[in-house]
PDB file of C-alpha atoms in Angstrom:
ATOM      1  CA  MET A  22      -7.105 -11.710  -7.530  1.00  0.00           C
ATOM      2  CA  THR A  23      -5.634 -11.154  -4.063  1.00  0.00           C
ATOM      3  CA  SER A  24      -5.445 -14.931  -3.748  1.00  0.00           C
ATOM      4  CA  LEU A  25      -4.027 -15.552  -7.194  1.00  0.00           C
ATOM      5  CA  LEU A  26      -1.774 -18.353  -5.988  1.00  0.00           C
ATOM      6  CA  ALA A  27      -4.291 -19.770  -3.546  1.00  0.00           C
ATOM      7  CA  THR A  28      -6.493 -21.732  -5.920  1.00  0.00           C
ATOM      8  CA  GLU A  29      -7.839 -24.867  -4.325  1.00  0.00           C
ATOM      9  CA  ALA A  30      -6.516 -27.151  -7.037  1.00  0.00           C
ATOM     10  CA  THR A  31      -7.069 -30.486  -5.348  1.00  0.00           C
ATOM     11  CA  ASP A  32      -7.839 -33.929  -6.655  1.00  0.00           C
ATOM     12  CA  THR A  33     -11.510 -33.032  -6.567  1.00  0.00           C
ATOM     13  CA  GLY A  34     -10.976 -30.333  -9.201  1.00  0.00           C
ATOM     14  CA  PHE A  35     -11.011 -26.554  -9.310  1.00  0.00           C
ATOM     15  CA  GLN A  36     -12.442 -24.904  -6.206  1.00  0.00           C
ATOM     16  CA  LEU A  37     -12.719 -21.204  -5.427  1.00  0.00           C
ATOM     17  CA  PRO A  38     -11.507 -19.727  -2.141  1.00  0.00           C
ATOM     18  CA  GLU A  39     -14.048 -18.400   0.329  1.00  0.00           C
ATOM     19  CA  ILE A  40     -15.415 -14.950  -0.525  1.00  0.00           C
ATOM     20  CA  SER A  41     -14.258 -13.621   2.824  1.00  0.00           C
ATOM     21  CA  HIS A  42     -10.646 -14.258   1.776  1.00  0.00           C
ATOM     22  CA  LEU A  43     -11.068 -11.708  -1.023  1.00  0.00           C
ATOM     23  CA  PHE A  44     -12.362  -8.844   1.115  1.00  0.00           C
ATOM     24  CA  GLU A  45     -11.371  -9.401   4.745  1.00  0.00           C
ATOM     25  CA  PHE A  46      -7.801  -8.982   5.971  1.00  0.00           C
ATOM     26  CA  PRO A  47      -6.494  -9.540   9.505  1.00  0.00           C
ATOM     27  CA  ALA A  48      -5.130  -6.674  11.568  1.00  0.00           C
ATOM     28  CA  TRP A  49      -1.368  -6.202  11.502  1.00  0.00           C
ATOM     29  CA  ALA A  50      -1.221  -6.061  15.302  1.00  0.00           C
ATOM     30  CA  ASP A  51      -1.932  -8.998  17.593  1.00  0.00           C
ATOM     31  CA  GLY A  52      -3.880  -7.006  20.142  1.00  0.00           C
ATOM     32  CA  GLY A  53      -4.360  -3.674  21.858  1.00  0.00           C
ATOM     33  CA  LEU A  54      -5.649  -0.497  20.269  1.00  0.00           C
ATOM     34  CA  PHE A  55      -4.739  -1.496  16.679  1.00  0.00           C
ATOM     35  CA  GLY A  56      -5.382  -5.239  16.898  1.00  0.00           C
ATOM     36  CA  ASP A  57      -8.298  -7.408  15.779  1.00  0.00           C
ATOM     37  CA  GLY A  58     -11.591  -6.489  17.382  1.00  0.00           C
ATOM     38  CA  SER A  59     -10.662  -2.819  17.822  1.00  0.00           C
ATOM     39  CA  LEU A  60     -12.366  -0.011  15.942  1.00  0.00           C
ATOM     40  CA  LEU A  61      -8.871   1.307  15.192  1.00  0.00           C
ATOM     41  CA  ALA A  62      -7.564  -2.017  13.862  1.00  0.00           C
ATOM     42  CA  PHE A  63      -5.094  -1.335  11.052  1.00  0.00           C
ATOM     43  CA  ASN A  64      -4.913  -3.837   8.210  1.00  0.00           C
ATOM     44  CA  ARG A  65      -4.179  -4.032   4.495  1.00  0.00           C
ATOM     45  CA  THR A  66      -7.402  -2.227   3.554  1.00  0.00           C
ATOM     46  CA  ALA A  67      -6.680   0.694   5.874  1.00  0.00           C
ATOM     47  CA  MET A  68      -3.156   0.932   4.483  1.00  0.00           C
ATOM     48  CA  LEU A  69      -4.549   1.114   0.939  1.00  0.00           C
ATOM     49  CA  TYR A  70      -6.958   3.890   1.978  1.00  0.00           C
ATOM     50  CA  LEU A  71      -3.986   5.924   3.178  1.00  0.00           C
ATOM     51  CA  LEU A  72      -1.989   5.069   0.057  1.00  0.00           C
ATOM     52  CA  ALA A  73      -4.856   6.247  -2.178  1.00  0.00           C
ATOM     53  CA  ALA A  74      -5.081   9.514  -0.265  1.00  0.00           C
ATOM     54  CA  LEU A  75      -1.327  10.059  -0.531  1.00  0.00           C
ATOM     55  CA  LEU A  76      -1.363   9.256  -4.257  1.00  0.00           C
ATOM     56  CA  THR A  77      -4.238  11.676  -4.851  1.00  0.00           C
ATOM     57  CA  ILE A  78      -2.435  14.468  -2.995  1.00  0.00           C
ATOM     58  CA  GLY A  79       0.913  13.582  -4.562  1.00  0.00           C
ATOM     59  CA  LEU A  80      -0.420  13.578  -8.118  1.00  0.00           C
ATOM     60  CA  ALA A  81      -2.093  16.960  -7.660  1.00  0.00           C
ATOM     61  CA  MET A  82       0.972  18.513  -6.063  1.00  0.00           C
ATOM     62  CA  ALA A  83       3.369  17.065  -8.640  1.00  0.00           C
ATOM     63  CA  ALA A  84       1.219  18.328 -11.497  1.00  0.00           C
ATOM     64  CA  PHE A  85       0.222  21.787 -10.249  1.00  0.00           C
ATOM     65  CA  ARG A  86       2.793  22.894  -7.670  1.00  0.00           C
ATOM     66  CA  ASN A  87       5.051  24.370 -10.351  1.00  0.00           C
ATOM     67  CA  PRO A  88       2.950  24.387 -13.540  1.00  0.00           C
ATOM     68  CA  LYS A  89       4.797  24.854 -16.806  1.00  0.00           C
ATOM     69  CA  VAL A  90       3.700  26.898 -19.803  1.00  0.00           C
ATOM     70  CA  VAL A  91       4.458  23.844 -21.909  1.00  0.00           C
ATOM     71  CA  PRO A  92       3.088  21.076 -19.664  1.00  0.00           C
ATOM     72  CA  GLY A  93       4.703  17.702 -19.271  1.00  0.00           C
ATOM     73  CA  LYS A  94       2.780  14.450 -19.541  1.00  0.00           C
ATOM     74  CA  LEU A  95       1.640  14.414 -15.915  1.00  0.00           C
ATOM     75  CA  GLN A  96       0.559  18.058 -15.900  1.00  0.00           C
ATOM     76  CA  ALA A  97      -1.203  17.658 -19.232  1.00  0.00           C
ATOM     77  CA  GLY A  98      -3.036  14.551 -18.041  1.00  0.00           C
ATOM     78  CA  MET A  99      -4.110  16.173 -14.781  1.00  0.00           C
ATOM     79  CA  GLU A 100      -5.202  19.339 -16.570  1.00  0.00           C
ATOM     80  CA  ALA A 101      -7.322  17.217 -18.893  1.00  0.00           C
ATOM     81  CA  ALA A 102      -8.912  15.562 -15.840  1.00  0.00           C
ATOM     82  CA  VAL A 103      -9.601  18.961 -14.264  1.00  0.00           C
ATOM     83  CA  ASP A 104     -11.150  20.240 -17.505  1.00  0.00           C
ATOM     84  CA  PHE A 105     -13.293  17.110 -17.672  1.00  0.00           C
ATOM     85  CA  VAL A 106     -14.687  17.678 -14.182  1.00  0.00           C
ATOM     86  CA  LYS A 107     -14.959  21.435 -14.732  1.00  0.00           C
ATOM     87  CA  ASN A 108     -16.760  21.352 -18.077  1.00  0.00           C
ATOM     88  CA  GLY A 109     -18.241  17.862 -18.302  1.00  0.00           C
ATOM     89  CA  ILE A 110     -19.651  17.716 -14.773  1.00  0.00           C
ATOM     90  CA  ILE A 111     -19.794  21.108 -13.060  1.00  0.00           C
ATOM     91  CA  GLY A 112     -20.401  23.232 -16.143  1.00  0.00           C
ATOM     92  CA  ALA A 113     -23.006  20.856 -17.557  1.00  0.00           C
ATOM     93  CA  ILE A 114     -24.873  20.214 -14.298  1.00  0.00           C
ATOM     94  CA  ILE A 115     -24.412  23.086 -11.844  1.00  0.00           C
ATOM     95  CA  GLY A 116     -23.297  25.977 -14.007  1.00  0.00           C
ATOM     96  CA  PRO A 117     -20.893  28.849 -13.307  1.00  0.00           C
ATOM     97  CA  GLU A 118     -21.891  29.099  -9.630  1.00  0.00           C
ATOM     98  CA  GLY A 119     -20.662  25.557  -9.112  1.00  0.00           C
ATOM     99  CA  MET A 120     -17.020  26.371  -9.902  1.00  0.00           C
ATOM    100  CA  ARG A 121     -16.363  26.916  -6.183  1.00  0.00           C
ATOM    101  CA  TYR A 122     -16.855  23.154  -5.791  1.00  0.00           C
ATOM    102  CA  LEU A 123     -14.252  22.258  -8.425  1.00  0.00           C
ATOM    103  CA  PRO A 124     -11.468  21.392  -5.911  1.00  0.00           C
ATOM    104  CA  LEU A 125     -13.841  19.142  -3.966  1.00  0.00           C
ATOM    105  CA  LEU A 126     -15.373  17.355  -6.942  1.00  0.00           C
ATOM    106  CA  PHE A 127     -12.049  16.918  -8.736  1.00  0.00           C
ATOM    107  CA  SER A 128     -10.454  15.487  -5.590  1.00  0.00           C
ATOM    108  CA  LEU A 129     -13.451  13.190  -5.151  1.00  0.00           C
ATOM    109  CA  PHE A 130     -13.221  11.962  -8.739  1.00  0.00           C
ATOM    110  CA  LEU A 131      -9.464  11.361  -8.573  1.00  0.00           C
ATOM    111  CA  PHE A 132      -9.601   9.676  -5.150  1.00  0.00           C
ATOM    112  CA  ILE A 133     -12.341   7.245  -6.209  1.00  0.00           C
ATOM    113  CA  PHE A 134     -10.554   6.506  -9.483  1.00  0.00           C
ATOM    114  CA  VAL A 135      -7.295   5.679  -7.663  1.00  0.00           C
ATOM    115  CA  ASN A 136      -9.113   3.368  -5.238  1.00  0.00           C
ATOM    116  CA  ASN A 137     -10.891   1.655  -8.131  1.00  0.00           C
ATOM    117  CA  LEU A 138      -7.647   1.327 -10.098  1.00  0.00           C
ATOM    118  CA  PHE A 139      -6.066  -0.669  -7.259  1.00  0.00           C
ATOM    119  CA  GLU A 140      -8.095  -3.608  -8.586  1.00  0.00           C
ATOM    120  CA  VAL A 141      -5.789  -4.104 -11.561  1.00  0.00           C
ATOM    121  CA  ILE A 142      -2.441  -2.966 -10.146  1.00  0.00           C
ATOM    122  CA  PRO A 143      -0.154  -6.007  -9.712  1.00  0.00           C
ATOM    123  CA  GLY A 144       0.744  -6.613  -6.101  1.00  0.00           C
ATOM    124  CA  ILE A 145      -2.388  -4.849  -4.856  1.00  0.00           C
ATOM    125  CA  ASN A 146      -5.209  -6.394  -6.893  1.00  0.00           C
ATOM    126  CA  PHE A 147      -7.886  -5.132  -4.529  1.00  0.00           C
ATOM    127  CA  PRO A 148     -10.349  -2.281  -5.157  1.00  0.00           C
ATOM    128  CA  THR A 149     -10.792  -0.657  -1.757  1.00  0.00           C
ATOM    129  CA  THR A 150     -14.188   0.647  -2.843  1.00  0.00           C
ATOM    130  CA  SER A 151     -15.361  -2.983  -2.772  1.00  0.00           C
ATOM    131  CA  ARG A 152     -15.488  -2.589   1.020  1.00  0.00           C
ATOM    132  CA  MET A 153     -18.624  -0.682   2.049  1.00  0.00           C
ATOM    133  CA  ALA A 154     -16.769   1.527   4.546  1.00  0.00           C
ATOM    134  CA  LEU A 155     -15.267   3.848   1.918  1.00  0.00           C
ATOM    135  CA  PRO A 156     -18.342   4.282  -0.344  1.00  0.00           C
ATOM    136  CA  ALA A 157     -20.486   4.829   2.768  1.00  0.00           C
ATOM    137  CA  PHE A 158     -18.107   7.474   4.136  1.00  0.00           C
ATOM    138  CA  LEU A 159     -17.943   9.321   0.814  1.00  0.00           C
ATOM    139  CA  SER A 160     -21.707   9.202   0.287  1.00  0.00           C
ATOM    140  CA  LEU A 161     -22.391  10.494   3.821  1.00  0.00           C
ATOM    141  CA  THR A 162     -19.923  13.312   3.193  1.00  0.00           C
ATOM    142  CA  ILE A 163     -21.840  14.327   0.069  1.00  0.00           C
ATOM    143  CA  TYR A 164     -25.142  13.859   1.936  1.00  0.00           C
ATOM    144  CA  PHE A 165     -24.259  16.331   4.690  1.00  0.00           C
ATOM    145  CA  LEU A 166     -22.661  18.655   2.149  1.00  0.00           C
ATOM    146  CA  PHE A 167     -25.726  19.066  -0.060  1.00  0.00           C
ATOM    147  CA  ILE A 168     -27.942  19.602   2.993  1.00  0.00           C
ATOM    148  CA  PHE A 169     -25.519  22.263   4.271  1.00  0.00           C
ATOM    149  CA  VAL A 170     -25.440  23.915   0.826  1.00  0.00           C
ATOM    150  CA  GLY A 171     -29.238  23.839   0.651  1.00  0.00           C
ATOM    151  CA  VAL A 172     -29.744  25.437   4.060  1.00  0.00           C
ATOM    152  CA  LYS A 173     -27.069  28.052   3.357  1.00  0.00           C
ATOM    153  CA  ALA A 174     -28.558  28.960  -0.037  1.00  0.00           C
ATOM    154  CA  GLN A 175     -32.286  28.734   0.730  1.00  0.00           C
ATOM    155  CA  GLY A 176     -32.575  28.801   4.506  1.00  0.00           C
ATOM    156  CA  VAL A 177     -34.923  26.425   6.291  1.00  0.00           C
ATOM    157  CA  LYS A 178     -37.241  26.591   3.265  1.00  0.00           C
ATOM    158  CA  TYR A 179     -34.788  24.222   1.612  1.00  0.00           C
ATOM    159  CA  PHE A 180     -36.323  21.214   3.361  1.00  0.00           C
ATOM    160  CA  TRP A 181     -39.772  22.056   1.980  1.00  0.00           C
ATOM    161  CA  ASN A 182     -38.463  22.952  -1.471  1.00  0.00           C
ATOM    162  CA  ALA A 183     -36.592  19.631  -1.597  1.00  0.00           C
ATOM    163  CA  VAL A 184     -39.719  17.524  -1.057  1.00  0.00           C
ATOM    164  CA  SER A 185     -42.438  19.563  -2.783  1.00  0.00           C
ATOM    165  CA  VAL A 186     -43.065  19.871  -6.505  1.00  0.00           C
ATOM    166  CA  PRO A 187     -44.187  23.296  -7.778  1.00  0.00           C
ATOM    167  CA  GLY A 188     -47.478  23.371  -9.638  1.00  0.00           C
ATOM    168  CA  VAL A 189     -48.778  20.095  -8.229  1.00  0.00           C
ATOM    169  CA  PRO A 190     -52.290  20.210  -6.720  1.00  0.00           C
ATOM    170  CA  LYS A 191     -52.186  20.459  -2.938  1.00  0.00           C
ATOM    171  CA  ALA A 192     -54.109  17.230  -2.568  1.00  0.00           C
ATOM    172  CA  MET A 193     -51.313  15.387  -4.389  1.00  0.00           C
ATOM    173  CA  LEU A 194     -48.710  16.752  -1.978  1.00  0.00           C
ATOM    174  CA  ILE A 195     -49.973  14.322   0.641  1.00  0.00           C
ATOM    175  CA  LEU A 196     -48.593  11.548  -1.548  1.00  0.00           C
ATOM    176  CA  ILE A 197     -45.648  13.335  -3.140  1.00  0.00           C
ATOM    177  CA  VAL A 198     -44.014  14.848  -0.046  1.00  0.00           C
ATOM    178  CA  PRO A 199     -43.391  11.527   1.789  1.00  0.00           C
ATOM    179  CA  ILE A 200     -42.052   9.943  -1.415  1.00  0.00           C
ATOM    180  CA  GLU A 201     -39.695  12.867  -2.071  1.00  0.00           C
ATOM    181  CA  PHE A 202     -38.588  12.918   1.559  1.00  0.00           C
ATOM    182  CA  VAL A 203     -37.636   9.239   1.488  1.00  0.00           C
ATOM    183  CA  SER A 204     -35.980   9.635  -1.906  1.00  0.00           C
ATOM    184  CA  THR A 205     -33.989  12.766  -1.031  1.00  0.00           C
ATOM    185  CA  PHE A 206     -33.049  12.355   2.606  1.00  0.00           C
ATOM    186  CA  MET A 207     -33.009   8.590   3.101  1.00  0.00           C
ATOM    187  CA  LEU A 208     -32.274   6.779  -0.164  1.00  0.00           C
ATOM    188  CA  ARG A 209     -29.735   9.142  -1.712  1.00  0.00           C
ATOM    189  CA  PRO A 210     -26.762   8.266   0.514  1.00  0.00           C
ATOM    190  CA  PHE A 211     -27.689   4.573   0.444  1.00  0.00           C
ATOM    191  CA  THR A 212     -27.985   4.286  -3.340  1.00  0.00           C
ATOM    192  CA  LEU A 213     -24.892   6.439  -3.895  1.00  0.00           C
ATOM    193  CA  ALA A 214     -22.797   4.128  -1.735  1.00  0.00           C
ATOM    194  CA  VAL A 215     -24.284   0.831  -2.911  1.00  0.00           C
ATOM    195  CA  ARG A 216     -23.869   1.668  -6.608  1.00  0.00           C
ATOM    196  CA  LEU A 217     -20.104   2.123  -6.229  1.00  0.00           C
ATOM    197  CA  PHE A 218     -19.645  -0.708  -3.742  1.00  0.00           C
ATOM    198  CA  ALA A 219     -21.662  -3.315  -5.664  1.00  0.00           C
ATOM    199  CA  ASN A 220     -20.009  -2.649  -9.023  1.00  0.00           C
ATOM    200  CA  MET A 221     -16.480  -2.850  -7.668  1.00  0.00           C
ATOM    201  CA  MET A 222     -17.211  -5.897  -5.514  1.00  0.00           C
ATOM    202  CA  ALA A 223     -18.738  -7.744  -8.474  1.00  0.00           C
ATOM    203  CA  GLY A 224     -15.782  -6.858 -10.694  1.00  0.00           C
ATOM    204  CA  HIS A 225     -13.293  -8.054  -8.084  1.00  0.00           C
ATOM    205  CA  ILE A 226     -15.062 -11.401  -7.720  1.00  0.00           C
ATOM    206  CA  LEU A 227     -15.297 -11.831 -11.491  1.00  0.00           C
ATOM    207  CA  LEU A 228     -11.603 -11.083 -12.032  1.00  0.00           C
ATOM    208  CA  THR A 229     -10.705 -13.492  -9.245  1.00  0.00           C
ATOM    209  CA  VAL A 230     -12.760 -16.301 -10.787  1.00  0.00           C
ATOM    210  CA  VAL A 231     -11.330 -15.974 -14.298  1.00  0.00           C
ATOM    211  CA  PHE A 232      -7.712 -15.541 -13.211  1.00  0.00           C
ATOM    212  CA  LEU A 233      -7.874 -18.452 -10.776  1.00  0.00           C
ATOM    213  CA  ALA A 234      -9.516 -20.570 -13.477  1.00  0.00           C
ATOM    214  CA  SER A 235      -6.738 -19.733 -15.944  1.00  0.00           C
ATOM    215  CA  ASN A 236      -4.133 -20.357 -13.233  1.00  0.00           C
ATOM    216  CA  TYR A 237      -5.627 -23.769 -12.499  1.00  0.00           C
ATOM    217  CA  SER A 238      -5.710 -24.706 -16.197  1.00  0.00           C
ATOM    218  CA  LEU A 239      -2.325 -23.371 -17.307  1.00  0.00           C
ATOM    219  CA  ILE A 240       0.142 -23.454 -14.432  1.00  0.00           C
ATOM    220  CA  ASP A 241       0.014 -25.095 -11.008  1.00  0.00           C
ATOM    221  CA  PHE A 242       1.774 -22.879  -8.473  1.00  0.00           C
ATOM    222  CA  HIS A 243       1.161 -25.140  -5.477  1.00  0.00           C
ATOM    223  CA  SER A 244       4.554 -26.809  -5.849  1.00  0.00           C
ATOM    224  CA  LEU A 245       6.120 -23.472  -4.861  1.00  0.00           C
ATOM    225  CA  TYR A 246       4.948 -24.080  -1.311  1.00  0.00           C
ATOM    226  CA  GLU A 247       7.004 -27.290  -1.268  1.00  0.00           C
ATOM    227  CA  GLY A 248      10.158 -25.693  -2.647  1.00  0.00           C
ATOM    228  CA  GLY A 249       9.535 -26.855  -6.222  1.00  0.00           C
ATOM    229  CA  VAL A 250       8.820 -25.016  -9.466  1.00  0.00           C
ATOM    230  CA  PRO A 251       5.491 -24.185 -11.103  1.00  0.00           C
ATOM    231  CA  GLU A 252       4.152 -27.061 -13.201  1.00  0.00           C
ATOM    232  CA  ILE A 253       2.768 -26.350 -16.683  1.00  0.00           C
ATOM    233  CA  ALA A 254      -0.308 -28.280 -17.816  1.00  0.00           C
ATOM    234  CA  ALA A 255      -0.525 -29.993 -14.435  1.00  0.00           C
ATOM    235  CA  HIS A 256      -4.102 -31.080 -15.142  1.00  0.00           C
ATOM    236  CA  GLY A 257      -3.604 -32.262 -18.702  1.00  0.00           C
ATOM    237  CA  TRP A 258      -3.043 -30.678 -22.074  1.00  0.00           C
ATOM    238  CA  ILE A 259      -6.740 -30.553 -22.892  1.00  0.00           C
ATOM    239  CA  GLN A 260      -7.327 -28.506 -19.752  1.00  0.00           C
ATOM    240  CA  PHE A 261      -4.297 -26.401 -20.726  1.00  0.00           C
ATOM    241  CA  ALA A 262      -5.812 -25.701 -24.165  1.00  0.00           C
ATOM    242  CA  LEU A 263      -9.095 -24.663 -22.527  1.00  0.00           C
ATOM    243  CA  GLY A 264      -7.207 -22.353 -20.205  1.00  0.00           C
ATOM    244  CA  ILE A 265      -5.709 -20.264 -23.015  1.00  0.00           C
ATOM    245  CA  PRO A 266      -8.969 -18.551 -24.078  1.00  0.00           C
ATOM    246  CA  ILE A 267      -9.871 -18.160 -20.393  1.00  0.00           C
ATOM    247  CA  PHE A 268      -6.611 -16.295 -19.812  1.00  0.00           C
ATOM    248  CA  ILE A 269      -7.164 -14.119 -22.908  1.00  0.00           C
ATOM    249  CA  GLY A 270     -10.633 -13.307 -21.625  1.00  0.00           C
ATOM    250  CA  ALA A 271      -9.187 -12.487 -18.199  1.00  0.00           C
ATOM    251  CA  VAL A 272      -6.724 -10.013 -19.720  1.00  0.00           C
ATOM    252  CA  ALA A 273      -9.540  -8.398 -21.714  1.00  0.00           C
ATOM    253  CA  LEU A 274     -11.571  -8.224 -18.516  1.00  0.00           C
ATOM    254  CA  VAL A 275      -8.798  -6.188 -16.893  1.00  0.00           C
ATOM    255  CA  GLY A 276      -9.304  -3.505 -19.542  1.00  0.00           C
ATOM    256  CA  PHE A 277     -13.051  -3.659 -18.998  1.00  0.00           C
ATOM    257  CA  GLU A 278     -12.612  -3.216 -15.241  1.00  0.00           C
ATOM    258  CA  ILE A 279     -10.438  -0.143 -15.818  1.00  0.00           C
ATOM    259  CA  LEU A 280     -13.324   1.270 -17.857  1.00  0.00           C
ATOM    260  CA  VAL A 281     -15.826   0.344 -15.123  1.00  0.00           C
ATOM    261  CA  GLY A 282     -13.643   1.932 -12.443  1.00  0.00           C
ATOM    262  CA  SER A 283     -13.404   5.159 -14.454  1.00  0.00           C
ATOM    263  CA  LEU A 284     -17.137   5.144 -15.114  1.00  0.00           C
ATOM    264  CA  GLN A 285     -17.994   4.595 -11.453  1.00  0.00           C
ATOM    265  CA  ALA A 286     -15.759   7.491 -10.410  1.00  0.00           C
ATOM    266  CA  TYR A 287     -17.525   9.665 -12.987  1.00  0.00           C
ATOM    267  CA  ILE A 288     -21.024   8.572 -11.932  1.00  0.00           C
ATOM    268  CA  PHE A 289     -20.345   9.172  -8.236  1.00  0.00           C
ATOM    269  CA  THR A 290     -18.932  12.640  -8.930  1.00  0.00           C
ATOM    270  CA  MET A 291     -21.723  13.474 -11.361  1.00  0.00           C
ATOM    271  CA  LEU A 292     -24.429  12.515  -8.854  1.00  0.00           C
ATOM    272  CA  ALA A 293     -22.665  14.564  -6.175  1.00  0.00           C
ATOM    273  CA  ALA A 294     -22.849  17.539  -8.560  1.00  0.00           C
ATOM    274  CA  VAL A 295     -26.540  16.846  -9.221  1.00  0.00           C
ATOM    275  CA  TYR A 296     -27.322  16.842  -5.495  1.00  0.00           C
ATOM    276  CA  ILE A 297     -25.372  20.056  -4.912  1.00  0.00           C
ATOM    277  CA  SER A 298     -27.100  21.666  -7.878  1.00  0.00           C
ATOM    278  CA  GLY A 299     -30.510  20.782  -6.480  1.00  0.00           C
ATOM    279  CA  SER A 300     -29.566  22.361  -3.165  1.00  0.00           C
ATOM    280  CA  LEU A 301     -28.453  25.701  -4.578  1.00  0.00           C
ATOM    281  CA  SER A 302     -31.946  26.778  -5.596  1.00  0.00           C
ATOM    282  CA  PRO A 303     -35.407  25.227  -6.126  1.00  0.00           C
ATOM    283  CA  GLU A 304     -35.064  25.800  -9.878  1.00  0.00           C
ATOM    284  CA  HIS A 305     -32.034  23.497 -10.262  1.00  0.00           C
TER     285      HIS A 305
END
């Protein structure tokens, strides 16, 4: 959707833009510390990361800085989100001892949701979680956190408790311990990041395809580049008629992607709670 007006509507028919155009953006500086090729290169994606962080902080401060006895719409909505994380995730998975992690897990849920929601916001139309950098950073943060929590709660025995299964015959531990080690300390951060990244990337590509297809069928915007006006039914009225259900489906898909973005924020936060719970004690 970031290239909504860039459909390759040539004489050869409808063609999609290159995938790289949907996910890669040039740096805003020509060279130096913040230019292309630098680790500190600042582009549209980096700007959206900062915007999501500012929105997350701003929403929390606006809702809870001066809470009212009779809450307004924003405070009520944010309180409902806090209650959801508190009761639906922490209370159901970790228990009362997990309430100390409420600020972290709520912030994580809200931050991921905002980044996912960018996909359907006009003018942005890009879920920043569809770039692996952000899911990888968040998953590594949770990875080091649950290891820290485990060592703090159980001592060095945590590493053995995390890979052994009580009650299993010792002979079976030769097989179980390596499997649990790979699963707990190697695959967890990878699968946590890939799940979020892959879902949002797939949704972004799908939305791009259907909106560009409806754009190609209904209205040709290419004349704008030549100082003209958009042309309706540029490729024939039959193509125009076919484009109407495509556009309706695209609009419905926007609602579906909002649901997917919410679900992915919930799943990531829920799994973070599961990992923390498992680190608090061997019985979790």
